[in-house]
């Protein structure tokens, strides 16, 4: 989906972190697929990396997933955080989730190796609710969203280290999302070299699930 001609102009006004197949889908998903670049300070990125690295290092990268959605990954569900990291996650909650939304108690941490990628998928409504918000660490990447019923409708999100992405509503339910592998990692005509990427993902509670329930397989995001 490299941009040529008019497609290259179909981006949001100002610094472009979101591009898409046309003005209609960009307008419709303006508040449903959001990127906030620079959400984390350098110090906050380092805080999260220091806390996560010892836990991730104990795990091996895997090359298959329970729903075949991820390749070259290791992951964990984390509910205990340092005070500094909890403050960061509280900022995520305030920025991405409504006052009536309850979050899952565990945060999904996904570590993609440099050659790893996430295939197109829609997260099951059994495992997370209407809003997903993720912090991106270490490497830039491109997230592609494609409408499940009309593949001609798509968005691409540029996720730089320290950014926050938010998927809610139609972007969450009606579009598949994926993280492009390194050889496909372009944002328009701009090459986005992929390295190792860690995402820290907060999710709203699935409809009908109590706040204390857990044990469901995590989504791939």
Short mmCIF file of C-alpha atoms in Angstrom, two decimals:
data_model
loop_
_atom_site.label_atom_id
_atom_site.label_comp_id
_atom_site.label_asym_id
_atom_site.label_seq_id
_atom_site.Cartn_x
_atom_site.Cartn_y
_atom_site.Cartn_z
CA UNK A 1 0.00 0.00 0.00
CA UNK A 2 2.81 2.39 -0.81
CA UNK A 3 1.50 5.87 -1.43
CA UNK A 4 1.50 7.28 -4.93
CA UNK A 5 -0.31 10.28 -6.38
CA UNK A 6 -3.35 11.36 -4.41
CA UNK A 7 -3.07 8.52 -1.91
CA UNK A 8 0.01 10.19 -0.47
CA UNK A 9 -2.16 13.22 0.39
CA UNK A 10 -4.80 11.26 2.23
CA UNK A 11 -3.44 11.88 5.70
CA UNK A 12 -4.58 13.85 8.70
CA UNK A 13 -3.73 17.57 8.85
CA UNK A 14 -0.48 18.51 10.59
CA UNK A 15 2.33 16.07 11.41
CA UNK A 16 1.17 12.80 9.93
CA UNK A 17 1.07 9.71 12.10
CA UNK A 18 -2.04 8.27 10.43
CA UNK A 19 -2.67 7.72 6.72
CA UNK A 20 -5.45 5.90 4.93
CA UNK A 21 -7.27 4.88 1.79
CA UNK A 22 -9.39 8.01 1.60
CA UNK A 23 -10.84 11.01 3.44
CA UNK A 24 -14.01 9.14 4.42
CA UNK A 25 -12.28 6.47 6.47
CA UNK A 26 -9.87 9.01 7.95
CA UNK A 27 -12.78 11.16 9.07
CA UNK A 28 -14.85 8.24 10.35
CA UNK A 29 -12.01 6.81 12.45
CA UNK A 30 -10.53 10.11 13.56
CA UNK A 31 -11.38 9.37 17.21
CA UNK A 32 -11.32 5.58 16.93
CA UNK A 33 -7.73 5.04 15.74
CA UNK A 34 -5.49 7.54 17.50
CA UNK A 35 -1.72 7.97 17.73
CA UNK A 36 -0.16 10.22 20.36
CA UNK A 37 3.53 10.56 19.49
CA UNK A 38 5.90 11.46 22.31
CA UNK A 39 3.45 10.31 24.98
CA UNK A 40 6.38 8.97 27.02
CA UNK A 41 9.43 10.97 27.98
CA UNK A 42 12.84 9.38 27.47
CA UNK A 43 13.03 8.80 31.23
CA UNK A 44 9.64 7.05 31.24
CA UNK A 45 10.69 4.80 28.35
CA UNK A 46 13.81 3.85 30.29
CA UNK A 47 11.75 3.18 33.42
CA UNK A 48 9.52 0.69 31.59
CA UNK A 49 12.43 -0.95 29.78
CA UNK A 50 14.37 -1.45 33.02
CA UNK A 51 11.38 -3.05 34.69
CA UNK A 52 10.42 -5.32 31.78
CA UNK A 53 13.81 -6.50 30.54
CA UNK A 54 14.63 -8.92 33.42
CA UNK A 55 11.24 -10.63 33.08
CA UNK A 56 11.38 -10.87 29.30
CA UNK A 57 14.95 -12.13 29.27
CA UNK A 58 13.84 -15.25 31.13
CA UNK A 59 11.53 -16.19 28.25
CA UNK A 60 12.39 -17.59 24.83
CA UNK A 61 11.09 -16.16 21.59
CA UNK A 62 8.33 -18.30 20.11
CA UNK A 63 7.38 -18.82 16.48
CA UNK A 64 3.79 -19.96 16.77
CA UNK A 65 0.89 -18.62 18.79
CA UNK A 66 -2.30 -20.15 20.12
CA UNK A 67 -4.32 -18.33 17.43
CA UNK A 68 -1.48 -18.20 14.81
CA UNK A 69 -1.47 -14.39 14.99
CA UNK A 70 2.14 -13.70 16.02
CA UNK A 71 5.57 -14.82 14.79
CA UNK A 72 8.85 -14.26 16.65
CA UNK A 73 7.57 -13.10 20.04
CA UNK A 74 7.64 -13.51 23.78
CA UNK A 75 4.96 -12.18 26.06
CA UNK A 76 3.73 -11.93 29.61
CA UNK A 77 0.76 -10.68 31.56
CA UNK A 78 1.88 -8.30 34.30
CA UNK A 79 -0.17 -7.00 37.21
CA UNK A 80 2.53 -5.89 39.66
CA UNK A 81 4.43 -2.72 38.75
CA UNK A 82 6.82 -0.30 40.39
CA UNK A 83 5.40 2.99 41.61
CA UNK A 84 6.98 4.85 38.68
CA UNK A 85 5.51 2.45 36.11
CA UNK A 86 2.09 2.55 37.77
CA UNK A 87 2.09 6.32 37.34
CA UNK A 88 2.75 5.88 33.61
CA UNK A 89 -0.07 3.35 33.27
CA UNK A 90 -2.42 5.69 35.11
CA UNK A 91 -1.64 8.33 32.49
CA UNK A 92 -2.51 5.78 29.79
CA UNK A 93 -5.82 5.05 31.51
CA UNK A 94 -6.68 8.74 31.74
CA UNK A 95 -5.76 9.37 28.09
CA UNK A 96 -7.40 6.35 26.47
CA UNK A 97 -10.31 5.10 28.56
CA UNK A 98 -13.62 6.65 29.53
CA UNK A 99 -14.64 7.20 33.16
CA UNK A 100 -17.12 4.31 32.95
CA UNK A 101 -14.63 1.79 31.57
CA UNK A 102 -13.01 -0.81 33.80
CA UNK A 103 -9.60 -2.11 32.78
CA UNK A 104 -8.39 -5.68 32.94
CA UNK A 105 -6.20 -6.01 36.01
CA UNK A 106 -3.26 -7.43 34.04
CA UNK A 107 -1.32 -5.55 31.37
CA UNK A 108 -0.23 -7.46 28.27
CA UNK A 109 3.47 -7.08 27.45
CA UNK A 110 4.48 -8.25 23.97
CA UNK A 111 8.11 -8.42 22.84
CA UNK A 112 8.62 -8.84 19.07
CA UNK A 113 12.11 -9.70 17.87
CA UNK A 114 13.48 -7.72 14.92
CA UNK A 115 12.19 -10.34 12.46
CA UNK A 116 8.91 -10.81 14.30
CA UNK A 117 5.52 -9.58 13.14
CA UNK A 118 1.82 -9.70 13.98
CA UNK A 119 -0.56 -11.04 11.35
CA UNK A 120 -3.93 -9.41 10.57
CA UNK A 121 -6.47 -10.26 13.26
CA UNK A 122 -9.38 -8.86 15.25
CA UNK A 123 -9.05 -9.43 18.99
CA UNK A 124 -11.75 -11.69 20.37
CA UNK A 125 -14.49 -9.96 22.37
CA UNK A 126 -14.01 -12.73 24.95
CA UNK A 127 -10.56 -11.43 25.84
CA UNK A 128 -10.82 -7.64 25.78
CA UNK A 129 -13.47 -4.96 25.57
CA UNK A 130 -14.13 -1.93 23.39
CA UNK A 131 -10.80 -0.11 23.90
CA UNK A 132 -7.18 -1.17 23.49
CA UNK A 133 -4.27 1.19 24.20
CA UNK A 134 -0.61 0.38 23.67
CA UNK A 135 2.72 2.02 24.42
CA UNK A 136 5.50 1.35 21.89
CA UNK A 137 9.09 0.90 23.06
CA UNK A 138 12.52 0.42 21.41
CA UNK A 139 11.70 0.37 17.67
CA UNK A 140 9.37 2.21 15.32
CA UNK A 141 6.79 0.12 13.49
CA UNK A 142 3.77 0.44 11.23
CA UNK A 143 0.36 -0.86 12.27
CA UNK A 144 -2.04 -1.52 9.39
CA UNK A 145 -5.82 -1.67 9.86
CA UNK A 146 -8.01 -3.17 7.10
CA UNK A 147 -11.81 -3.28 7.12
CA UNK A 148 -12.93 -6.89 7.48
CA UNK A 149 -15.78 -6.49 4.96
CA UNK A 150 -14.20 -3.99 2.57
CA UNK A 151 -10.42 -4.49 2.16
CA UNK A 152 -10.26 -1.33 0.10
CA UNK A 153 -10.71 0.64 3.33
CA UNK A 154 -7.52 0.82 5.39
CA UNK A 155 -5.47 2.91 7.76
CA UNK A 156 -1.80 2.84 8.66
CA UNK A 157 -0.48 4.12 11.99
CA UNK A 158 3.16 5.14 12.47
CA UNK A 159 4.15 3.97 15.96
CA UNK A 160 7.42 5.51 17.07
CA UNK A 161 9.13 4.66 20.38
CA UNK A 162 7.40 6.50 23.20
CA UNK A 163 4.10 6.80 21.32
CA UNK A 164 0.66 5.70 22.50
CA UNK A 165 -1.87 4.18 20.13
CA UNK A 166 -5.57 3.81 20.91
CA UNK A 167 -8.08 1.57 19.09
CA UNK A 168 -11.71 1.85 20.06
CA UNK A 169 -15.16 1.34 18.61
CA UNK A 170 -15.19 0.63 14.88
CA UNK A 171 -11.36 0.52 14.64
CA UNK A 172 -11.39 -2.15 17.34
CA UNK A 173 -14.27 -4.29 16.03
CA UNK A 174 -14.58 -3.71 12.26
CA UNK A 175 -10.92 -3.58 11.21
CA UNK A 176 -8.20 -6.19 11.48
CA UNK A 177 -4.84 -4.89 12.66
CA UNK A 178 -1.28 -6.09 12.17
CA UNK A 179 2.32 -5.02 12.76
CA UNK A 180 4.22 -5.15 9.47
CA UNK A 181 7.34 -7.30 9.19
CA UNK A 182 10.59 -5.48 8.52
CA UNK A 183 10.69 -6.03 4.75
CA UNK A 184 7.15 -4.58 4.42
CA UNK A 185 7.63 -1.76 6.91
CA UNK A 186 6.81 1.41 4.97
CA UNK A 187 4.68 4.40 5.92
CA UNK A 188 3.66 5.64 2.52
CA UNK A 189 6.95 5.86 0.63
CA UNK A 190 8.96 6.25 3.83
CA UNK A 191 10.94 3.20 4.93
CA UNK A 192 10.47 2.42 8.64
CA UNK A 193 13.25 -0.02 9.62
CA UNK A 194 12.03 -2.51 12.19
CA UNK A 195 14.05 -3.64 15.18
CA UNK A 196 13.03 -5.34 18.39
CA UNK A 197 9.75 -3.86 19.62
CA UNK A 198 8.06 -4.03 23.01
CA UNK A 199 4.43 -3.02 23.43
CA UNK A 200 2.70 -2.46 26.76
CA UNK A 201 -1.02 -2.95 26.18
CA UNK A 202 -3.93 -1.94 28.43
CA UNK A 203 -7.39 -3.30 27.66
CA UNK A 204 -10.90 -2.56 28.83
CA UNK A 205 -12.85 -5.34 30.46
CA UNK A 206 -14.83 -7.59 28.09
CA UNK A 207 -18.58 -7.14 28.33
CA UNK A 208 -20.01 -9.45 30.97
CA UNK A 209 -16.67 -10.20 32.68
CA UNK A 210 -16.21 -9.29 36.34
CA UNK A 211 -13.17 -7.20 37.35
CA UNK A 212 -11.60 -10.12 39.21
CA UNK A 213 -11.84 -12.66 36.39
CA UNK A 214 -8.66 -13.62 34.55
CA UNK A 215 -6.91 -16.51 32.89
CA UNK A 216 -8.05 -15.80 29.34
CA UNK A 217 -5.44 -15.93 26.55
CA UNK A 218 -4.16 -12.42 25.76
CA UNK A 219 -4.76 -10.77 22.39
CA UNK A 220 -2.02 -9.92 19.92
CA UNK A 221 -1.58 -6.18 19.50
#
